[in-house]
Structure formats: structure tokens, C-alpha cells
PDB file of C-alpha atoms in Angstrom:
ATOM      1  CA  GLU A   3     -20.729  35.410   5.030  1.00  0.00           C
ATOM      2  CA  LYS A   4     -17.946  35.271   7.631  1.00  0.00           C
ATOM      3  CA  THR A   5     -17.696  32.185   9.783  1.00  0.00           C
ATOM      4  CA  ASP A   6     -15.217  31.033  12.380  1.00  0.00           C
ATOM      5  CA  LEU A   7     -16.006  27.411  11.583  1.00  0.00           C
ATOM      6  CA  ALA A   8     -12.949  25.461  10.475  1.00  0.00           C
ATOM      7  CA  GLY A   9     -13.633  23.153   7.570  1.00  0.00           C
ATOM      8  CA  VAL A  10     -13.648  22.866   3.802  1.00  0.00           C
ATOM      9  CA  PHE A  11     -16.479  24.535   1.893  1.00  0.00           C
ATOM     10  CA  ALA A  12     -17.408  24.340  -1.791  1.00  0.00           C
ATOM     11  CA  LYS A  13     -16.655  27.595  -3.624  1.00  0.00           C
ATOM     12  CA  GLU A  14     -18.828  26.508  -6.537  1.00  0.00           C
ATOM     13  CA  ARG A  15     -21.236  23.700  -7.358  1.00  0.00           C
ATOM     14  CA  ILE A  16     -19.598  20.258  -7.321  1.00  0.00           C
ATOM     15  CA  GLU A  17     -21.205  17.469  -9.311  1.00  0.00           C
ATOM     16  CA  LYS A  18     -21.836  13.943  -8.048  1.00  0.00           C
ATOM     17  CA  ASN A  19     -18.767  11.681  -8.530  1.00  0.00           C
ATOM     18  CA  GLU A  20     -16.487  14.678  -9.120  1.00  0.00           C
ATOM     19  CA  ALA A  21     -13.042  14.197  -7.602  1.00  0.00           C
ATOM     20  CA  LEU A  22     -12.435  16.635  -4.761  1.00  0.00           C
ATOM     21  CA  LEU A  23      -8.969  15.505  -3.773  1.00  0.00           C
ATOM     22  CA  THR A  24      -6.439  13.109  -5.273  1.00  0.00           C
ATOM     23  CA  VAL A  25      -3.316  12.501  -3.205  1.00  0.00           C
ATOM     24  CA  PRO A  26      -0.483  10.416  -4.712  1.00  0.00           C
ATOM     25  CA  TRP A  27       0.727   7.498  -2.592  1.00  0.00           C
ATOM     26  CA  ASP A  28       4.185   8.964  -2.050  1.00  0.00           C
ATOM     27  CA  CYS A  29       2.615  12.065  -0.419  1.00  0.00           C
ATOM     28  CA  ILE A  30       0.756   9.989   2.181  1.00  0.00           C
ATOM     29  CA  LEU A  31       2.210   9.344   5.652  1.00  0.00           C
ATOM     30  CA  LYS A  32       1.963   5.647   6.472  1.00  0.00           C
ATOM     31  CA  SER A  33       3.612   2.880   8.421  1.00  0.00           C
ATOM     32  CA  ASP A  34       7.001   1.663   7.272  1.00  0.00           C
ATOM     33  CA  ASP A  35       5.529  -1.844   7.709  1.00  0.00           C
ATOM     34  CA  ARG A  36       3.568  -2.367   4.486  1.00  0.00           C
ATOM     35  CA  LYS A  37       1.532  -5.166   6.109  1.00  0.00           C
ATOM     36  CA  GLU A  38       0.268  -3.033   8.991  1.00  0.00           C
ATOM     37  CA  VAL A  39      -3.348  -1.914   8.575  1.00  0.00           C
ATOM     38  CA  GLY A  40      -6.159  -0.805  10.862  1.00  0.00           C
ATOM     39  CA  GLN A  41      -6.584   2.129  13.179  1.00  0.00           C
ATOM     40  CA  MET A  42      -3.856   3.330  15.576  1.00  0.00           C
ATOM     41  CA  CYS A  43      -1.069   1.478  13.759  1.00  0.00           C
ATOM     42  CA  CYS A  44       2.188   1.735  15.681  1.00  0.00           C
ATOM     43  CA  GLY A  45       4.119   2.238  12.455  1.00  0.00           C
ATOM     44  CA  THR A  46       1.874   5.076  11.269  1.00  0.00           C
ATOM     45  CA  VAL A  47       2.193   6.807  14.644  1.00  0.00           C
ATOM     46  CA  ALA A  48       5.976   6.325  14.503  1.00  0.00           C
ATOM     47  CA  SER A  49       6.078   7.793  10.972  1.00  0.00           C
ATOM     48  CA  VAL A  50       4.034  10.836  11.987  1.00  0.00           C
ATOM     49  CA  ALA A  51       6.227  11.428  15.065  1.00  0.00           C
ATOM     50  CA  ARG A  52       9.410  10.991  13.012  1.00  0.00           C
ATOM     51  CA  GLU A  53       8.298  13.446  10.325  1.00  0.00           C
ATOM     52  CA  MET A  54       7.153  16.011  12.920  1.00  0.00           C
ATOM     53  CA  ARG A  55      10.541  15.647  14.640  1.00  0.00           C
ATOM     54  CA  LEU A  56      12.310  16.235  11.301  1.00  0.00           C
ATOM     55  CA  GLY A  57      10.252  19.398  10.690  1.00  0.00           C
ATOM     56  CA  ASP A  58      11.654  21.372   7.763  1.00  0.00           C
ATOM     57  CA  GLU A  59      14.021  18.492   6.951  1.00  0.00           C
ATOM     58  CA  SER A  60      11.110  16.104   6.342  1.00  0.00           C
ATOM     59  CA  LYS A  61      10.071  15.250   2.798  1.00  0.00           C
ATOM     60  CA  PHE A  62       6.558  15.915   4.178  1.00  0.00           C
ATOM     61  CA  ALA A  63       7.647  19.236   5.755  1.00  0.00           C
ATOM     62  CA  PRO A  64       4.529  21.359   5.099  1.00  0.00           C
ATOM     63  CA  TYR A  65       2.215  18.597   6.329  1.00  0.00           C
ATOM     64  CA  ALA A  66       4.463  17.507   9.208  1.00  0.00           C
ATOM     65  CA  ASN A  67       4.793  21.111  10.418  1.00  0.00           C
ATOM     66  CA  TYR A  68       1.028  21.616  10.111  1.00  0.00           C
ATOM     67  CA  LEU A  69       0.414  18.498  12.223  1.00  0.00           C
ATOM     68  CA  LYS A  70       2.995  19.587  14.783  1.00  0.00           C
ATOM     69  CA  SER A  71       1.266  22.977  15.101  1.00  0.00           C
ATOM     70  CA  GLN A  72      -2.093  21.442  16.040  1.00  0.00           C
ATOM     71  CA  ALA A  73      -3.395  21.919  19.569  1.00  0.00           C
ATOM     72  CA  GLU A  74      -2.681  18.985  21.843  1.00  0.00           C
ATOM     73  CA  ASN A  75      -5.992  19.049  23.709  1.00  0.00           C
ATOM     74  CA  GLN A  76      -8.364  18.176  20.881  1.00  0.00           C
ATOM     75  CA  LEU A  77      -9.264  14.701  22.150  1.00  0.00           C
ATOM     76  CA  PRO A  78     -10.646  13.765  25.586  1.00  0.00           C
ATOM     77  CA  SER A  79      -7.712  11.395  26.181  1.00  0.00           C
ATOM     78  CA  VAL A  80      -5.476  14.376  26.938  1.00  0.00           C
ATOM     79  CA  TRP A  81      -7.994  16.492  28.840  1.00  0.00           C
ATOM     80  CA  THR A  82      -7.592  17.101  32.554  1.00  0.00           C
ATOM     81  CA  PRO A  83      -9.083  14.493  34.884  1.00  0.00           C
ATOM     82  CA  VAL A  84     -11.883  16.962  35.717  1.00  0.00           C
ATOM     83  CA  GLY A  85     -12.678  17.391  32.014  1.00  0.00           C
ATOM     84  CA  GLN A  86     -12.635  13.622  31.466  1.00  0.00           C
ATOM     85  CA  ASP A  87     -14.984  13.076  34.426  1.00  0.00           C
ATOM     86  CA  LEU A  88     -17.372  15.693  33.040  1.00  0.00           C
ATOM     87  CA  LEU A  89     -17.438  13.944  29.657  1.00  0.00           C
ATOM     88  CA  ARG A  90     -18.063  10.565  31.308  1.00  0.00           C
ATOM     89  CA  ASN A  91     -20.988  12.110  33.213  1.00  0.00           C
ATOM     90  CA  ILE A  92     -22.404  13.561  29.980  1.00  0.00           C
ATOM     91  CA  VAL A  93     -22.233  10.304  27.991  1.00  0.00           C
ATOM     92  CA  GLY A  94     -23.460   8.239  30.961  1.00  0.00           C
ATOM     93  CA  GLY A  95     -22.971   4.555  31.611  1.00  0.00           C
ATOM     94  CA  GLU A  96     -19.591   2.877  31.764  1.00  0.00           C
ATOM     95  CA  VAL A  97     -16.496   3.891  29.776  1.00  0.00           C
ATOM     96  CA  GLU A  98     -16.732   0.731  27.643  1.00  0.00           C
ATOM     97  CA  GLU A  99     -20.533   0.992  27.251  1.00  0.00           C
ATOM     98  CA  PRO A 100     -21.657   4.625  27.396  1.00  0.00           C
ATOM     99  CA  GLU A 101     -25.295   5.508  26.923  1.00  0.00           C
ATOM    100  CA  ILE A 102     -24.291   7.754  24.001  1.00  0.00           C
ATOM    101  CA  PRO A 103     -21.090   7.705  21.868  1.00  0.00           C
ATOM    102  CA  PRO A 104     -18.138   7.930  21.848  1.00  0.00           C
ATOM    103  CA  VAL A 105     -16.861   4.675  23.327  1.00  0.00           C
ATOM    104  CA  GLU A 106     -13.771   4.949  25.546  1.00  0.00           C
ATOM    105  CA  PRO A 107     -12.855   8.499  24.414  1.00  0.00           C
ATOM    106  CA  THR A 108     -10.739   9.143  27.495  1.00  0.00           C
ATOM    107  CA  GLU A 109      -8.778   5.901  27.106  1.00  0.00           C
ATOM    108  CA  TRP A 110      -7.368   6.254  23.577  1.00  0.00           C
ATOM    109  CA  LEU A 111      -4.007   7.442  24.849  1.00  0.00           C
ATOM    110  CA  THR A 112      -3.686   5.479  28.082  1.00  0.00           C
ATOM    111  CA  HIS A 113      -5.118   2.211  26.817  1.00  0.00           C
ATOM    112  CA  ASP A 114      -4.994   2.053  23.013  1.00  0.00           C
ATOM    113  CA  TRP A 115      -1.576   3.675  22.661  1.00  0.00           C
ATOM    114  CA  ASN A 116       0.452   3.504  25.879  1.00  0.00           C
ATOM    115  CA  TYR A 117      -0.879   0.030  26.743  1.00  0.00           C
ATOM    116  CA  ARG A 118       1.011  -1.287  23.734  1.00  0.00           C
ATOM    117  CA  TRP A 119       4.208  -0.092  25.412  1.00  0.00           C
ATOM    118  CA  ASP A 120       3.540  -1.651  28.848  1.00  0.00           C
ATOM    119  CA  GLY A 121       1.590   1.410  29.952  1.00  0.00           C
ATOM    120  CA  LYS A 122       4.483   3.783  29.310  1.00  0.00           C
ATOM    121  CA  SER A 123       4.402   6.884  27.159  1.00  0.00           C
ATOM    122  CA  ARG A 124       6.839   6.864  24.226  1.00  0.00           C
ATOM    123  CA  GLY A 125       7.283  10.615  24.756  1.00  0.00           C
ATOM    124  CA  ALA A 126       5.227  13.742  24.231  1.00  0.00           C
ATOM    125  CA  LEU A 127       5.742  13.835  20.450  1.00  0.00           C
ATOM    126  CA  SER A 128       4.744  10.173  20.045  1.00  0.00           C
ATOM    127  CA  ASP A 129       1.681  10.707  22.249  1.00  0.00           C
ATOM    128  CA  LYS A 130       0.697  13.712  20.130  1.00  0.00           C
ATOM    129  CA  ALA A 131       1.255  11.688  16.946  1.00  0.00           C
ATOM    130  CA  ALA A 132      -0.966   8.906  18.328  1.00  0.00           C
ATOM    131  CA  MET A 133      -3.780  11.358  19.023  1.00  0.00           C
ATOM    132  CA  LEU A 134      -3.395  12.897  15.562  1.00  0.00           C
ATOM    133  CA  VAL A 135      -3.649   9.449  13.983  1.00  0.00           C
ATOM    134  CA  VAL A 136      -6.825   8.726  15.990  1.00  0.00           C
ATOM    135  CA  GLN A 137      -8.476  11.966  14.961  1.00  0.00           C
ATOM    136  CA  ARG A 138      -7.212  12.509  11.421  1.00  0.00           C
ATOM    137  CA  SER A 139      -6.212   9.263   9.748  1.00  0.00           C
ATOM    138  CA  ASP A 140      -8.153   7.280   7.212  1.00  0.00           C
ATOM    139  CA  ASP A 141      -7.551   4.036   9.086  1.00  0.00           C
ATOM    140  CA  TYR A 142      -3.798   3.365   8.637  1.00  0.00           C
ATOM    141  CA  ILE A 143      -2.788   6.376   6.515  1.00  0.00           C
ATOM    142  CA  MET A 144      -2.474  10.121   7.073  1.00  0.00           C
ATOM    143  CA  ILE A 145      -3.507  12.095   3.999  1.00  0.00           C
ATOM    144  CA  PRO A 146      -2.533  15.762   3.584  1.00  0.00           C
ATOM    145  CA  ALA A 147      -5.560  18.034   3.006  1.00  0.00           C
ATOM    146  CA  TYR A 148      -8.041  15.146   3.475  1.00  0.00           C
ATOM    147  CA  ASP A 149      -7.748  15.526   7.226  1.00  0.00           C
ATOM    148  CA  MET A 150      -9.087  19.083   6.953  1.00  0.00           C
ATOM    149  CA  TYR A 151     -12.544  17.758   6.080  1.00  0.00           C
ATOM    150  CA  ASN A 152     -14.784  17.516   9.121  1.00  0.00           C
ATOM    151  CA  HIS A 153     -16.701  14.362  10.081  1.00  0.00           C
ATOM    152  CA  ARG A 154     -20.484  14.324   9.923  1.00  0.00           C
ATOM    153  CA  ASN A 155     -22.982  11.582   9.254  1.00  0.00           C
ATOM    154  CA  GLY A 156     -26.579  11.691   8.092  1.00  0.00           C
ATOM    155  CA  LYS A 157     -27.779  13.894   5.252  1.00  0.00           C
ATOM    156  CA  TRP A 158     -24.617  16.020   5.506  1.00  0.00           C
ATOM    157  CA  PHE A 159     -22.158  13.211   4.689  1.00  0.00           C
ATOM    158  CA  ASN A 160     -21.367  13.946   1.042  1.00  0.00           C
ATOM    159  CA  THR A 161     -18.131  12.172   0.044  1.00  0.00           C
ATOM    160  CA  ARG A 162     -16.544   8.787  -0.428  1.00  0.00           C
ATOM    161  CA  THR A 163     -12.912   7.800  -0.491  1.00  0.00           C
ATOM    162  CA  ASP A 164     -11.135   5.223  -2.561  1.00  0.00           C
ATOM    163  CA  THR A 165      -7.635   4.089  -1.673  1.00  0.00           C
ATOM    164  CA  GLU A 166      -5.605   2.272  -4.285  1.00  0.00           C
ATOM    165  CA  PHE A 167      -2.591   0.849  -2.469  1.00  0.00           C
ATOM    166  CA  ASP A 168       0.686   2.173  -3.897  1.00  0.00           C
ATOM    167  CA  VAL A 169      -1.214   4.544  -6.231  1.00  0.00           C
ATOM    168  CA  ASN A 170      -3.360   7.210  -4.535  1.00  0.00           C
ATOM    169  CA  HIS A 171      -6.177   8.218  -2.217  1.00  0.00           C
ATOM    170  CA  VAL A 172      -9.174   9.858  -3.926  1.00  0.00           C
ATOM    171  CA  THR A 173     -12.078  11.700  -2.310  1.00  0.00           C
ATOM    172  CA  LYS A 174     -15.194  12.156  -4.490  1.00  0.00           C
ATOM    173  CA  ALA A 175     -18.583  13.776  -4.065  1.00  0.00           C
ATOM    174  CA  THR A 176     -21.424  11.288  -3.487  1.00  0.00           C
ATOM    175  CA  ARG A 177     -24.036  13.844  -4.485  1.00  0.00           C
ATOM    176  CA  VAL A 178     -24.239  17.396  -5.793  1.00  0.00           C
ATOM    177  CA  ILE A 179     -22.593  19.756  -3.316  1.00  0.00           C
ATOM    178  CA  GLU A 180     -23.794  23.332  -3.665  1.00  0.00           C
ATOM    179  CA  ALA A 181     -21.574  26.422  -3.395  1.00  0.00           C
ATOM    180  CA  GLY A 182     -21.122  27.373   0.249  1.00  0.00           C
ATOM    181  CA  GLU A 183     -21.911  23.879   1.527  1.00  0.00           C
ATOM    182  CA  GLN A 184     -19.387  22.220   3.814  1.00  0.00           C
ATOM    183  CA  ILE A 185     -17.701  19.047   2.576  1.00  0.00           C
ATOM    184  CA  TYR A 186     -17.800  16.172   5.073  1.00  0.00           C
ATOM    185  CA  VAL A 187     -16.215  12.769   5.448  1.00  0.00           C
ATOM    186  CA  SER A 188     -17.383  10.005   7.793  1.00  0.00           C
ATOM    187  CA  TYR A 189     -15.201   8.119  10.211  1.00  0.00           C
ATOM    188  CA  ASN A 190     -17.622   5.211  10.576  1.00  0.00           C
ATOM    189  CA  GLN A 191     -20.177   5.200   7.762  1.00  0.00           C
ATOM    190  CA  CYS A 192     -17.943   5.093   4.755  1.00  0.00           C
ATOM    191  CA  LYS A 193     -17.759   2.175   2.347  1.00  0.00           C
ATOM    192  CA  ASP A 194     -14.495   0.750   3.720  1.00  0.00           C
ATOM    193  CA  CYS A 195     -14.018   2.181   7.236  1.00  0.00           C
TER     194      CYS A 195
END
């Protein structure tokens, strides 16, 4: 069956607890500051921007070039003002307390990222890196291939991740995943997010 849906699908049955993806620590993009953790880490954003700037010269070249090739309008923070207003009308309520999620989706760039730099952009590549970290990181790290899994909660959420600092990042099935089924991660209902 042909689909235009972007995501990762099981080609064959995957058993519960089977490892889907194991990424060694030295293949993960992370902050140069080993103490920095949490979402939207300045050091992680700086690392992503640096590696995208290096392109083919980066030790992460395939991943850095893939990230650089991503569309820049994937998050509401970079939509036009008209698009942002439409989203605010759809979610209702105030930006900080919408009637339905997400919370502050139009402010991730202007408040969460640029606010840290006195309201000034650090440049187009840094802004893009910040938005990529918001949408694709597992908290403070950017994991090649892992970020191709889509987010979905409820009965569809079928993985868990385990990060062993300085060793690896492992994604495993939390239940049997049948052939043809999409593999999902969760941004907010995982064991350690």
C-alpha cells in the first residue's frame, strides 16, 4: 500500500522489548557543556548549528546535512503572523493557557530561544537549529534516525527510550508491533521526559 505519510513503519513483526534503534554516544549531537540538560539547551542548539554550518566537513555530515535540508516552517513559531493568529484562534484561550494544547507554540522562537539573547536572533541558522531541537530532540540530545519516529500518545505509543550517559541511546518496543504498523515515540508520556 502506497502512502505519502512520513514516518517509520515495521517491515515485519517486532516483539515486545526488542531493540529498534541503538545509537552510540559519539554519534549523538549534544551540548559541549556536559552539565547542560533539559529542553532547548543553548549548547545543543549551538552544536546543531555548528554541525549544519560545517556540512560535509562535519563528523556528523549525513545527519547535519539532513537537518539542514528540513523545511523551516514546521513549527508555528516561524509561521506568518496570520498563520499564528489562526492557530491561536483554533486553540482558544490565552497563549500561556490555551483551551487545547499546545502551550505557547508561537513563542518558542521569540521567547524560549531569542529571549535568552536579549530578544535578538543569533542568526537564521541558529534559529533553525533551535526549532529543530524543539521538534526533534530527546530533551538535551539530538539522535540520528530516532528523530524520524513520529510522536503519538494513547494506544499508538509503542516505544520507550533509555539513555545511558556516555554510552548510548536505545529505543525499544513496549509491545508487539505488527508488520505495517507505524512506530511512535512520545514527547511527553515517556518514562523520563
